């Protein structure tokens, strides 16, 4: 009989505050009070998106799509609907999330590699995405389709912004310029790439109208556009920032013109600024309401720059001119000191357009952060006068800084003083700053200890809450002592540290290995001692003793736990791992020379030598019955040995990289005492049967090498910690898995991944060189949808033939028996063939429809046209019918035109469609007219407009002082 195994599935993930794969977004809470006072941070956490309450440090929401395993790489918030977010992933997919219900509402696939940047347009109905595959795609969020793909950059897209100037009123004398009447402009798109180019795209004509070299030193990594579109800043390597003035008025007027006789440059280079740091810049973020922008690289600071007012610029120019005059004048000819003359200011007003860019922009303050900065966003909350900056660091940390603005400094009569800032809030308790290197589960499976460089945390496994945080050294191993009240930690500095969980105190620190790293420690099965092994080539045995210590200044004593060294075992090389056998008779020691030595615990005499690994053994474990020992090594192999004679039962090629951890299930309740887990640098956990030497299950989920693994005492779950900062719990389920099915599933996954990549590899050569392409990508989902359409068309055509023959037979003989139709139609309530085909088409996602139709062979097009004609006659989902018709006409235009029968079919479809569309147009016109009448009646009664979305915004816009980016362009 085939032995079934129980499946382990992901259960929980915690320990992540924010990962460094993506930018972050600040979301202020509205007046209705749905949330905290300070606001929320929307951040990436591997494949999830987390919503943090900055003030309380609480996790408010977790957005996760179970079908998506790729990490988040870009996040953008819609300007019109604050609850709508676009999230880009490493596999090139984009999902639109509704934050209120934490659900993905739309899914887009078009890019071949990781999304680098996303941007919504002003109206919130279009989304532009840039990726590492050098393409920019514009998505229609209403129709849920990709409109087109813009090609032009030669390296990954690093900046993207819609530029939608308001339409300008034409002067009467501009009659020579031809204008387009009645057609609204689609606006413009500003993009930058790692290829150091900045491009301006006209989205109406869908081509690039301007290209400049954005950076002189090789690469452009960031683009920041001012809120009023009057200028932008690009940043690259060596601390260089280029300032560009954008002629918005000329852009707005050109949108209505078709006069191409004169070449006009809308982007003008205004000069170069230099950052304090020479690192490459990652982001340039403008404040939405005030004249500041933040720029940062991968260092531990954020530079905040200020845009000076016109008065300040004029005074600065006048001061410079005055100094020049003083130098030219003789020593006694002019005043040595004094205020700026008003005539200098008047002259400066004329020269403001020629002002040096360093007169316009001035560095305000450098904010020093706790970790290397990954992303920043301005936090603009209600009633807060100071500037607030949200910073996400690469060390799993979120911070909110308050920066004193220029206006506050003026009030203090301290205009010359340096601007001040302070760290107001932070989210840091929910995760470690560095990688977790060791895990230990308490004996009752309720608590988890995780140790990293600088910190030890105790977690409640059920609630994922962090109960205690201790400061420690560079921890390499840890374990709960019997009773689960004390945790022992071994550090890289050679110390053994004892921490009391209840009192949150350090009980004792022993310099156990004189400065050599303690790579492994284990508590003796009887719970009375612990053994530690380190890089000083010794294994030391420590007994737990309760010592009565005198309380300082009194005669009273208090009991205290101490570690007392009992024995020492010296070996020939560094010790990397130690394990007691559960029956406490043997101690296995793994050495740096790739061997494992097994000693008797009582006498410390050598029992067995295990030779076989080519590289050092990094981890090992002994089965519950003390009969098997499993070792994992940097040579990617797992070896299973018998402890009776030291014979190697099997050598398994386990992982694609070094295997860092291996652990048996610590009991035999289900007959699984010889089952074990292994985890490695290849980001996977594998579940093995140690008797059959078979891989039971491969568990994927982590996005970095897995440093630590711990199996619960009950064997019902395991916990893993990875370089991706996450601690994940994998729960045993009741679902059975069979080895043959698992192998087949792995082969299918491999086939599907190679299938989609092979389909994408050969684009049409003619299409590849064009500036504009179709925004589509073949996935397994679209292939299956295409197959479903083809199958439905064949079934439908066969049914149409059967029904037509039956109708003809009925005319000659009214008592003819009904035909035997396909069981699918009968099962669905005896529906007609066209209703069945329409139901299949409607079930396909709008974003996947075009790619699914491409899969159809041309032989299926006549069948599809037959049904499109029926849809038009019966008025069945006319928008979908038209969309399919136009796409097929565009795709197979040459073949359709060349076929006579197809042209006849097209004539019939055209006639039927026109009738239906005319009827719908009349209905819509009638409804619009009725709405206008209702609107006029409301206005007569002096009632507010019935579209009342902007009531709250009116008060806000009155208080905000609007000022241009730089009035010097």
mmCIF file of N, CA, C and O in Angstrom, residues 102-144:
data_model
loop_
_atom_site.group_PDB
_atom_site.id
_atom_site.type_symbol
_atom_site.label_atom_id
_atom_site.label_comp_id
_atom_site.label_asym_id
_atom_site.label_seq_id
_atom_site.Cartn_x
_atom_site.Cartn_y
_atom_site.Cartn_z
ATOM 1 N N UNK A 102 -9.157 45.023 1.873
ATOM 2 C CA UNK A 102 -7.893 44.279 1.745
ATOM 3 C C UNK A 102 -7.981 43.175 0.697
ATOM 4 O O UNK A 102 -7.600 42.030 0.926
ATOM 5 N N UNK A 103 -8.535 43.542 -0.466
ATOM 6 C CA UNK A 103 -8.732 42.571 -1.550
ATOM 7 C C UNK A 103 -8.186 43.130 -2.854
ATOM 8 O O UNK A 103 -8.322 44.328 -3.135
ATOM 9 N N UNK A 104 -7.576 42.260 -3.649
ATOM 10 C CA UNK A 104 -7.098 42.662 -4.975
ATOM 11 C C UNK A 104 -8.291 42.690 -5.922
ATOM 12 O O UNK A 104 -8.956 41.672 -6.121
ATOM 13 N N UNK A 105 -8.565 43.866 -6.498
ATOM 14 C CA UNK A 105 -9.752 44.004 -7.348
ATOM 15 C C UNK A 105 -9.431 43.773 -8.818
ATOM 16 O O UNK A 105 -10.282 43.322 -9.573
ATOM 17 N N UNK A 106 -8.212 44.098 -9.234
ATOM 18 C CA UNK A 106 -7.812 43.902 -10.638
ATOM 19 C C UNK A 106 -6.395 43.341 -10.658
ATOM 20 O O UNK A 106 -5.568 43.686 -9.809
ATOM 21 N N UNK A 107 -6.140 42.487 -11.646
ATOM 22 C CA UNK A 107 -4.817 41.889 -11.796
ATOM 23 C C UNK A 107 -4.321 42.134 -13.225
ATOM 24 O O UNK A 107 -5.026 41.816 -14.187
ATOM 25 N N UNK A 108 -3.131 42.716 -13.373
ATOM 26 C CA UNK A 108 -2.575 42.998 -14.707
ATOM 27 C C UNK A 108 -1.292 42.197 -14.907
ATOM 28 O O UNK A 108 -0.478 42.073 -13.995
ATOM 29 N N UNK A 109 -1.097 41.692 -16.128
ATOM 30 C CA UNK A 109 0.156 41.030 -16.506
ATOM 31 C C UNK A 109 0.615 41.593 -17.841
ATOM 32 O O UNK A 109 -0.099 41.496 -18.827
ATOM 33 N N UNK A 110 1.803 42.195 -17.860
ATOM 34 C CA UNK A 110 2.286 42.751 -19.118
ATOM 35 C C UNK A 110 3.797 42.839 -19.166
ATOM 36 O O UNK A 110 4.399 42.757 -20.227
ATOM 37 N N UNK A 111 4.424 42.998 -18.011
ATOM 38 C CA UNK A 111 5.878 43.133 -17.961
ATOM 39 C C UNK A 111 6.544 41.765 -17.818
ATOM 40 O O UNK A 111 5.987 40.856 -17.215
ATOM 41 N N UNK A 112 7.767 41.671 -18.344
ATOM 42 C CA UNK A 112 8.492 40.404 -18.276
ATOM 43 C C UNK A 112 9.360 40.309 -17.029
ATOM 44 O O UNK A 112 9.850 39.237 -16.707
ATOM 45 N N UNK A 113 9.618 41.438 -16.365
ATOM 46 C CA UNK A 113 10.466 41.405 -15.164
ATOM 47 C C UNK A 113 9.916 42.372 -14.116
ATOM 48 O O UNK A 113 8.858 42.965 -14.312
ATOM 49 N N UNK A 114 10.673 42.547 -13.027
ATOM 50 C CA UNK A 114 10.178 43.264 -11.844
ATOM 51 C C UNK A 114 9.717 44.682 -12.147
ATOM 52 O O UNK A 114 10.387 45.425 -12.882
ATOM 53 N N UNK A 115 8.591 45.065 -11.562
ATOM 54 C CA UNK A 115 8.076 46.441 -11.666
ATOM 55 C C UNK A 115 8.974 47.347 -10.820
ATOM 56 O O UNK A 115 9.278 47.023 -9.667
ATOM 57 N N UNK A 116 9.410 48.475 -11.383
ATOM 58 C CA UNK A 116 10.274 49.388 -10.622
ATOM 59 C C UNK A 116 9.521 50.625 -10.147
ATOM 60 O O UNK A 116 9.861 51.192 -9.117
ATOM 61 N N UNK A 117 8.491 51.057 -10.897
ATOM 62 C CA UNK A 117 7.780 52.281 -10.499
ATOM 63 C C UNK A 117 6.364 52.286 -11.065
ATOM 64 O O UNK A 117 6.115 51.755 -12.151
ATOM 65 N N UNK A 118 5.445 52.882 -10.307
ATOM 66 C CA UNK A 118 4.038 52.980 -10.710
ATOM 67 C C UNK A 118 3.559 54.409 -10.492
ATOM 68 O O UNK A 118 4.017 55.085 -9.566
ATOM 69 N N UNK A 119 2.642 54.876 -11.347
ATOM 70 C CA UNK A 119 2.098 56.230 -11.173
ATOM 71 C C UNK A 119 0.668 56.277 -11.699
ATOM 72 O O UNK A 119 0.380 55.788 -12.802
ATOM 73 N N UNK A 120 -0.243 56.857 -10.905
ATOM 74 C CA UNK A 120 -1.622 57.093 -11.330
ATOM 75 C C UNK A 120 -1.699 58.451 -12.025
ATOM 76 O O UNK A 120 -0.902 59.348 -11.731
ATOM 77 N N UNK A 121 -2.668 58.619 -12.920
ATOM 78 C CA UNK A 121 -2.881 59.943 -13.511
ATOM 79 C C UNK A 121 -3.801 60.763 -12.595
ATOM 80 O O UNK A 121 -4.258 60.298 -11.559
ATOM 81 N N UNK A 122 -4.050 62.023 -13.018
ATOM 82 C CA UNK A 122 -4.787 62.966 -12.178
ATOM 83 C C UNK A 122 -6.216 62.497 -11.905
ATOM 84 O O UNK A 122 -6.733 62.643 -10.811
ATOM 85 N N UNK A 123 -6.845 61.907 -12.915
ATOM 86 C CA UNK A 123 -8.243 61.492 -12.762
ATOM 87 C C UNK A 123 -8.382 60.115 -12.125
ATOM 88 O O UNK A 123 -9.478 59.702 -11.749
ATOM 89 N N UNK A 124 -7.266 59.381 -12.011
ATOM 90 C CA UNK A 124 -7.305 58.068 -11.378
ATOM 91 C C UNK A 124 -7.858 56.961 -12.240
ATOM 92 O O UNK A 124 -8.194 55.893 -11.728
ATOM 93 N N UNK A 125 -7.974 57.193 -13.557
ATOM 94 C CA UNK A 125 -8.511 56.141 -14.440
ATOM 95 C C UNK A 125 -7.421 55.458 -15.261
ATOM 96 O O UNK A 125 -7.682 54.494 -15.964
ATOM 97 N N UNK A 126 -6.184 55.988 -15.171
ATOM 98 C CA UNK A 126 -5.063 55.349 -15.881
ATOM 99 C C UNK A 126 -3.911 55.116 -14.907
ATOM 100 O O UNK A 126 -3.730 55.850 -13.947
ATOM 101 N N UNK A 127 -3.159 54.086 -15.206
ATOM 102 C CA UNK A 127 -1.986 53.752 -14.402
ATOM 103 C C UNK A 127 -0.822 53.510 -15.360
ATOM 104 O O UNK A 127 -0.984 52.817 -16.366
ATOM 105 N N UNK A 128 0.330 54.110 -15.066
ATOM 106 C CA UNK A 128 1.531 53.854 -15.858
ATOM 107 C C UNK A 128 2.490 53.033 -15.013
ATOM 108 O O UNK A 128 2.636 53.279 -13.808
ATOM 109 N N UNK A 129 3.109 52.043 -15.644
ATOM 110 C CA UNK A 129 4.050 51.189 -14.913
ATOM 111 C C UNK A 129 5.363 51.096 -15.679
ATOM 112 O O UNK A 129 5.367 50.982 -16.911
ATOM 113 N N UNK A 130 6.465 51.159 -14.961
ATOM 114 C CA UNK A 130 7.790 50.973 -15.547
ATOM 115 C C UNK A 130 8.450 49.781 -14.896
ATOM 116 O O UNK A 130 8.213 49.506 -13.716
ATOM 117 N N UNK A 131 9.279 49.063 -15.651
ATOM 118 C CA UNK A 131 9.864 47.832 -15.121
ATOM 119 C C UNK A 131 11.318 47.696 -15.541
ATOM 120 O O UNK A 131 11.858 48.509 -16.288
ATOM 121 N N UNK A 132 11.934 46.627 -15.064
ATOM 122 C CA UNK A 132 13.333 46.355 -15.415
ATOM 123 C C UNK A 132 13.473 45.927 -16.872
ATOM 124 O O UNK A 132 14.568 45.931 -17.405
ATOM 125 N N UNK A 133 12.346 45.537 -17.512
ATOM 126 C CA UNK A 133 12.413 45.119 -18.918
ATOM 127 C C UNK A 133 12.429 46.310 -19.879
ATOM 128 O O UNK A 133 12.250 46.131 -21.082
ATOM 129 N N UNK A 134 12.621 47.531 -19.373
ATOM 130 C CA UNK A 134 12.773 48.797 -20.118
ATOM 131 C C UNK A 134 11.470 49.314 -20.736
ATOM 132 O O UNK A 134 11.487 50.339 -21.402
ATOM 133 N N UNK A 135 10.354 48.625 -20.535
ATOM 134 C CA UNK A 135 9.078 49.055 -21.133
ATOM 135 C C UNK A 135 8.263 49.903 -20.157
ATOM 136 O O UNK A 135 8.349 49.720 -18.941
ATOM 137 N N UNK A 136 7.456 50.797 -20.727
ATOM 138 C CA UNK A 136 6.465 51.545 -19.945
ATOM 139 C C UNK A 136 5.091 51.150 -20.485
ATOM 140 O O UNK A 136 4.873 51.206 -21.696
ATOM 141 N N UNK A 137 4.191 50.736 -19.616
ATOM 142 C CA UNK A 137 2.842 50.335 -20.068
ATOM 143 C C UNK A 137 1.821 51.261 -19.425
ATOM 144 O O UNK A 137 1.903 51.564 -18.230
ATOM 145 N N UNK A 138 0.877 51.711 -20.229
ATOM 146 C CA UNK A 138 -0.238 52.532 -19.723
ATOM 147 C C UNK A 138 -1.474 51.631 -19.664
ATOM 148 O O UNK A 138 -1.856 51.016 -20.665
ATOM 149 N N UNK A 139 -2.062 51.551 -18.464
ATOM 150 C CA UNK A 139 -3.207 50.663 -18.219
ATOM 151 C C UNK A 139 -4.479 51.497 -18.054
ATOM 152 O O UNK A 139 -4.463 52.539 -17.408
ATOM 153 N N UNK A 140 -5.563 50.999 -18.642
ATOM 154 C CA UNK A 140 -6.889 51.615 -18.475
ATOM 155 C C UNK A 140 -7.577 50.898 -17.327
ATOM 156 O O UNK A 140 -7.896 49.711 -17.422
ATOM 157 N N UNK A 141 -7.808 51.608 -16.220
ATOM 158 C CA UNK A 141 -8.352 50.971 -15.029
ATOM 159 C C UNK A 141 -9.860 50.761 -15.111
ATOM 160 O O UNK A 141 -10.417 49.951 -14.369
ATOM 161 N N UNK A 142 -10.525 51.496 -16.003
ATOM 162 C CA UNK A 142 -11.982 51.333 -16.142
ATOM 163 C C UNK A 142 -12.273 50.081 -16.969
ATOM 164 O O UNK A 142 -13.050 49.219 -16.576
ATOM 165 N N UNK A 143 -11.610 49.981 -18.119
ATOM 166 C CA UNK A 143 -11.809 48.797 -18.974
ATOM 167 C C UNK A 143 -10.996 47.598 -18.470
ATOM 168 O O UNK A 143 -11.191 46.478 -18.950
ATOM 169 N N UNK A 144 -10.060 47.844 -17.549
ATOM 170 C CA UNK A 144 -9.204 46.802 -16.971
ATOM 171 C C UNK A 144 -8.330 46.132 -18.019
ATOM 172 O O UNK A 144 -8.165 44.911 -18.031
#
